[in-house]
Short mmCIF file of C-alpha atoms and ligand atoms in Angstrom, two decimals:
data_model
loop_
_atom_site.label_atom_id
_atom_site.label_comp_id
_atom_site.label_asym_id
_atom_site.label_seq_id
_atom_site.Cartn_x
_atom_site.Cartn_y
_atom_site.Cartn_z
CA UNK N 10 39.89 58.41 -102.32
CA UNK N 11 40.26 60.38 -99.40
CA UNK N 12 41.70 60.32 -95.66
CA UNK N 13 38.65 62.26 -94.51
CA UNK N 14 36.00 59.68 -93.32
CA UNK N 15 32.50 62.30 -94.29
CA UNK N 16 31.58 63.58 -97.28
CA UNK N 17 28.78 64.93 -99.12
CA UNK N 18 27.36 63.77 -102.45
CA UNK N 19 23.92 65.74 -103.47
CA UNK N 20 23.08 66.77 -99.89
CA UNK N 21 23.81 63.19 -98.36
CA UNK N 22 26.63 63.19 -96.06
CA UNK N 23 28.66 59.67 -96.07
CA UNK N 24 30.77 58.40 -93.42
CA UNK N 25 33.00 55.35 -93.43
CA UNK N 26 32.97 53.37 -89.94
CA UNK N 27 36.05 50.65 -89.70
CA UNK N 28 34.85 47.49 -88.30
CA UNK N 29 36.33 44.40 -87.30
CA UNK N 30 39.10 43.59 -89.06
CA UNK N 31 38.87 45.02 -92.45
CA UNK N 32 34.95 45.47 -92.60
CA UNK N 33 33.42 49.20 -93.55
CA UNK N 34 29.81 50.00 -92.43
CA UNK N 35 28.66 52.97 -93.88
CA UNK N 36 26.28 55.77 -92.49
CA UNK N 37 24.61 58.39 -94.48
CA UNK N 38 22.60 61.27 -93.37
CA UNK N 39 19.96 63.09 -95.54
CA UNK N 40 21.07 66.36 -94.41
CA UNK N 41 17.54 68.10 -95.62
CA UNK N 42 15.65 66.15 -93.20
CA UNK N 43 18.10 64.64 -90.58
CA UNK N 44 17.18 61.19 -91.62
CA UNK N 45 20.07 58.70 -90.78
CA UNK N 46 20.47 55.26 -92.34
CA UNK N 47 23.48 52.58 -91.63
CA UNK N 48 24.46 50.04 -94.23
CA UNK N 49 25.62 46.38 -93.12
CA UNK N 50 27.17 47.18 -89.16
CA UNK N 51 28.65 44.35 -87.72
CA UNK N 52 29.14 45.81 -84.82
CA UNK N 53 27.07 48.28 -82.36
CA UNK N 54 29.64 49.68 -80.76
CA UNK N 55 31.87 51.52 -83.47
CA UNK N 56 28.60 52.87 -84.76
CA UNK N 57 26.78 53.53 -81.67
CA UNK N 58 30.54 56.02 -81.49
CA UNK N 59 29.87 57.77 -84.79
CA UNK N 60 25.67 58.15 -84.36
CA UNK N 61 26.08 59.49 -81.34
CA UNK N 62 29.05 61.79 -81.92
CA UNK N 63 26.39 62.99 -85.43
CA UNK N 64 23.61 63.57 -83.10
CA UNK N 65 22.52 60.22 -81.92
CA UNK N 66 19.85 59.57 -84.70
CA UNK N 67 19.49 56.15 -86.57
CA UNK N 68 16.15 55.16 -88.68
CA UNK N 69 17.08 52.57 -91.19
CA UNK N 70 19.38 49.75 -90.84
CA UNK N 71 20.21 48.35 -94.41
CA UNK N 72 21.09 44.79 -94.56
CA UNK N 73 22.76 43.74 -98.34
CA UNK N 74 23.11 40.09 -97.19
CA UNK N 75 22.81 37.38 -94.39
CA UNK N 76 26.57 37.16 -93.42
CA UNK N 77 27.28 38.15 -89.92
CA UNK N 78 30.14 40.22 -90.81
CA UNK N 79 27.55 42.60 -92.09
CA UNK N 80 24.81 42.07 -89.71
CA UNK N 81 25.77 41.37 -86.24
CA UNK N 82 25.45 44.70 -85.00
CA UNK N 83 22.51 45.24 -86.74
CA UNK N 84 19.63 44.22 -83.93
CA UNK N 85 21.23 45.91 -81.17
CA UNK N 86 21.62 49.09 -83.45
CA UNK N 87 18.09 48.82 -84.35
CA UNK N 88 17.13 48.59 -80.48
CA UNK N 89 18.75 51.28 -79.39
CA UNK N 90 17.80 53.77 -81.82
CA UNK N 91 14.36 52.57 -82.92
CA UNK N 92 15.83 52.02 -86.17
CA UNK N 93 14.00 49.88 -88.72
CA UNK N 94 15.73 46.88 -90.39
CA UNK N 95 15.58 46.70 -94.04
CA UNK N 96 16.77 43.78 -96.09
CA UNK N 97 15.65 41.58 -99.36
CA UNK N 98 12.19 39.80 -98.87
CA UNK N 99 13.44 36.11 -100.51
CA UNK N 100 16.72 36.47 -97.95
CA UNK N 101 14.38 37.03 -95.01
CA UNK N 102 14.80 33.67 -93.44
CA UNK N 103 18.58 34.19 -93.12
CA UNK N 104 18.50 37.76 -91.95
CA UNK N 105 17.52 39.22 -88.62
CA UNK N 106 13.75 39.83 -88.38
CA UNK N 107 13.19 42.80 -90.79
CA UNK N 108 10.63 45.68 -90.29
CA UNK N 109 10.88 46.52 -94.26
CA UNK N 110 11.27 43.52 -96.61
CA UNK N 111 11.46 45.06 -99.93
CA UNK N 112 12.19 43.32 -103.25
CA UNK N 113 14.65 44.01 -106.23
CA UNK N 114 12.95 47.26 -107.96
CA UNK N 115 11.73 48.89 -104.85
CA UNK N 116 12.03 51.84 -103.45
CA UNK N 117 11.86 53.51 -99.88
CA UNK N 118 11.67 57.09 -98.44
CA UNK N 119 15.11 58.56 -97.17
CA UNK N 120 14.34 61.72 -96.46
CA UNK N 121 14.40 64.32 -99.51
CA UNK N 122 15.78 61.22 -101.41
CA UNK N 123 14.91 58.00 -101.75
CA UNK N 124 16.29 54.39 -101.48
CA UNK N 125 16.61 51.76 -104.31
CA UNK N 126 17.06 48.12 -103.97
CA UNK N 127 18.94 46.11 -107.21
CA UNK N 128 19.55 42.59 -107.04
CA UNK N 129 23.03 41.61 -106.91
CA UNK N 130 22.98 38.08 -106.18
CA UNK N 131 26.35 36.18 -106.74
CA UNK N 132 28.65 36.03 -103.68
CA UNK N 133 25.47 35.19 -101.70
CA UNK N 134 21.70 34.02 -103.74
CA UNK N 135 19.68 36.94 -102.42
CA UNK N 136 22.51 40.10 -101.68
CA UNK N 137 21.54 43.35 -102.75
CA UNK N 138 22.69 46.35 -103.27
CA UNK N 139 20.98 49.88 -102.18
CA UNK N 140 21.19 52.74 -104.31
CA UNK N 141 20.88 55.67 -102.29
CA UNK N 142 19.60 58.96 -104.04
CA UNK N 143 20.91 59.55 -107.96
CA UNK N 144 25.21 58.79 -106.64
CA UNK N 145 25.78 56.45 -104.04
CA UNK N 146 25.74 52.83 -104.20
CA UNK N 147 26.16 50.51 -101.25
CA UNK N 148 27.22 47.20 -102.96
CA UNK N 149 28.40 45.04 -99.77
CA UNK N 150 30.27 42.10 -100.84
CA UNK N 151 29.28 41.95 -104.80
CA UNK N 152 32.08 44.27 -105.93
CA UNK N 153 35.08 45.61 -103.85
CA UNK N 154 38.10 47.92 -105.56
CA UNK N 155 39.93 46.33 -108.05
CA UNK N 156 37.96 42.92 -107.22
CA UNK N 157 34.29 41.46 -106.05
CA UNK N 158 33.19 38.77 -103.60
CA UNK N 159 33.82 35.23 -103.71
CA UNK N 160 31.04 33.53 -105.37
CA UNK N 161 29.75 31.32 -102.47
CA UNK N 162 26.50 30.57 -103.63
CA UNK N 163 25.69 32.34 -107.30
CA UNK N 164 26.62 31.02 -110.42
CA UNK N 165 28.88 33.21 -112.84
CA UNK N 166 25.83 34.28 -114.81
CA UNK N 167 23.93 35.55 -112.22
CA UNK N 168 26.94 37.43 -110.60
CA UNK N 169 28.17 38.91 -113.82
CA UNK N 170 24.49 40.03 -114.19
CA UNK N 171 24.85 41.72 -110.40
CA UNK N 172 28.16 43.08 -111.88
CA UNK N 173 26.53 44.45 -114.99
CA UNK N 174 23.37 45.93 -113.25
CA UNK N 175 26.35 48.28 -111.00
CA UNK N 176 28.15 49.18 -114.48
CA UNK N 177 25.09 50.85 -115.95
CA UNK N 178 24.78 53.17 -113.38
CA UNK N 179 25.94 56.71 -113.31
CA UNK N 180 29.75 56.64 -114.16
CA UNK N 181 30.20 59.06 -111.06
CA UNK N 182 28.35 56.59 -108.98
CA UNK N 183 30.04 56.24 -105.34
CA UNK N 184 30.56 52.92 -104.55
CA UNK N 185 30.41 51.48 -100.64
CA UNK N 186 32.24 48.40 -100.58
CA UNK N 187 31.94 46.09 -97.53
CA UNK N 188 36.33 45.54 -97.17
CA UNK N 189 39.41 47.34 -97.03
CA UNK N 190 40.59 44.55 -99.42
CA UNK N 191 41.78 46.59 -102.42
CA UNK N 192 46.27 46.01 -101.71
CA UNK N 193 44.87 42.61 -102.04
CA UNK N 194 43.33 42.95 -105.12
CA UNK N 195 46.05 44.84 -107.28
CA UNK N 196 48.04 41.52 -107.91
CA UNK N 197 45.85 39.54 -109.43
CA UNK N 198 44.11 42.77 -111.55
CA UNK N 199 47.53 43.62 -112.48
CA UNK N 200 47.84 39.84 -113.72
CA UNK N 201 44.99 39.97 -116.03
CA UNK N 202 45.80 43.29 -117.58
CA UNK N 203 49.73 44.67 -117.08
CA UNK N 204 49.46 47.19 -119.33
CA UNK N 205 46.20 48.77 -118.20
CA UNK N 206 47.74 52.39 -117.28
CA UNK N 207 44.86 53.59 -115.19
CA UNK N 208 45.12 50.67 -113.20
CA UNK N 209 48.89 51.04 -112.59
CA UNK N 210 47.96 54.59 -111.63
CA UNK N 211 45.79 53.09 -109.38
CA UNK N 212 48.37 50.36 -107.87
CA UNK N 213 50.46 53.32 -107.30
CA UNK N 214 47.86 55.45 -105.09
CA UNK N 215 46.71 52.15 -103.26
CA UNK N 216 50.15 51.74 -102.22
CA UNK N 217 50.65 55.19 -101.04
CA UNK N 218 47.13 55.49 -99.17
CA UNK N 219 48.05 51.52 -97.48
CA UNK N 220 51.50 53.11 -96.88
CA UNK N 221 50.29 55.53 -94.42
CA UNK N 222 47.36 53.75 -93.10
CA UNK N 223 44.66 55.62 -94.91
CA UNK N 224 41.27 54.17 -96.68
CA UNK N 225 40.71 53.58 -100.51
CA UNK N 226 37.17 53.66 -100.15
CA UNK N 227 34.73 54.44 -101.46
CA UNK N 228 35.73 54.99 -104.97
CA UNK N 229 34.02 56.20 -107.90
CA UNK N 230 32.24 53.60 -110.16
CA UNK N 231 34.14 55.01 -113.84
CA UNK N 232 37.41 54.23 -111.93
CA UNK N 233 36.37 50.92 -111.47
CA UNK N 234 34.92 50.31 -115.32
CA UNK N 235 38.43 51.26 -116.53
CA UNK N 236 40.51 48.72 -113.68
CA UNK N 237 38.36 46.70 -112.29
CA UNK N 238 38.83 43.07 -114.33
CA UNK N 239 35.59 41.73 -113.29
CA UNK N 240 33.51 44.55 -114.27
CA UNK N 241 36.08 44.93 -117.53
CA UNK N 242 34.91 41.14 -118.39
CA UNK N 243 33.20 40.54 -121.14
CA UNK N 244 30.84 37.95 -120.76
CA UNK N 245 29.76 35.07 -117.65
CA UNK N 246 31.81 33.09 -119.05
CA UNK N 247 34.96 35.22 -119.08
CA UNK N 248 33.89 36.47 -115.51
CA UNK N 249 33.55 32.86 -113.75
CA UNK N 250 36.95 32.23 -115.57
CA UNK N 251 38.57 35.43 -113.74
CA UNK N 252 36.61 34.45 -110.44
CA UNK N 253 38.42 30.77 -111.15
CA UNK N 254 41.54 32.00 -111.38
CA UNK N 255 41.17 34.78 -108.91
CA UNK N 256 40.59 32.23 -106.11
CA UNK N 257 43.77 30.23 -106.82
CA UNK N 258 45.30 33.20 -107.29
ZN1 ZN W 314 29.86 38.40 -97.27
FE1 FE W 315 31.85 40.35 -95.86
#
């Protein structure tokens, strides 16, 4: 979407953070009120880089599930800034020690705006994903450009219900994804629908932002629902066939 790793949607300002080797953390600043929040770090030190360079400011650390790709940075973040770590109540056992255990429905204070959790469960039983005031939607490993998670512990009815509950929000909805994997993803979405123009639009600016090293995240949740096959399936049943086939793909 853009080479430009800030920007603002409804007065909260969004910045990407590479980590690893194709993970994105995300951190977004309430600009009203200065309050900071990071979204799955697995690492301190690319973060502690970007907080500090913003002012040096973190209060909430937001956890979507227990893999350590998204959480390994997150108690030494936490430390450091006197952040508070917020993750799904029923996943508590697998995540670090959490200061805020909320549950699917909730909602939490972020600044002027305010903080939503949805259940997403599918790739993992327990990930969520945070909606972040009315636009923004940090969806970690349930949905990625063009493709979603492997399902390593939901069934396809419960992840096509995590899909589902991301569809139905605002069509303008900006979507965090937890990987850089979308080049990865335009084979096998080009597979399932060749004639889909908006997604060979797409294939075509994924190729030039790969081509000169540039991100293709975050992207906007209506450009998904038109080339996305997993949130174009119909049903659980055609979604765990797609996720089938995907993986032997
Ligand atoms: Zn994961
Ligand atoms: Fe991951």
């Amino acid at each position: 979407m853009s080479d430009d790793a800030t920007m603002m949607v409804d007065g909260i300002a969004v910045t990407r953070i590479p980590m690893l080797s194709d993970n994105y953390a995300w951190l977004l600043r309430e600009a009203a009120s200065g309050v900071v929040a990071i979204i799955d770090p697995a690492e301190a030190a690319p973060a502690e880089a970007v907080i500090e360079a913003q002012g040096g400011r973190l209060d909430l650390v937001l956890l979507t599930h227990h893999h350590d790709d998204h959480i390994a940075g997150a108690v030494a973040l936490a430390a450091r800034y006197g952040a508070k770590l917020v993750g799904h109540q029923a996943d508590a056992a697998r995540l670090p020690v959490l200061d805020v255990a909320m549950r699917p429905g909730d909602t939490l204070a972020f600044g002027d705006a305010q903080i939503r959790m949805i259940e997403s469960s599918g790739h993992t039983v327990g990930h969520v994903t945070y909606v972040i005031g009315e636009r923004i939607a940090a969806v970690g490993d349930t949905l990625f450009s063009l493709g979603c998670g492997r399902m390593f512990e939901g069934t396809p009815v419960q992840f096509y219900a995590s899909l589902q509950r991301i569809a139905a929000l605002p069509s303008d909805t900006l979507l965090l994804c937890g990987h850089e994997y979308t080049k990865g993803n335009v084979g096998f979405a080009l597979s399932v629908e060749p004639e889909n123009a908006a997604l060979r639009a797409r294939a075509a600016e994924i190729e030039a932002l790969r081509a000169r090293g540039a991100a293709t995240l975050p992207v906007r949740l209506g450009d998904e629902l038109a080339t996305n096959p997993f949130l174009r399936a119909r049903n659980a049943e055609e979604f765990g066939r797609l996720r089938a086939a995907k993986d032997r793909f």
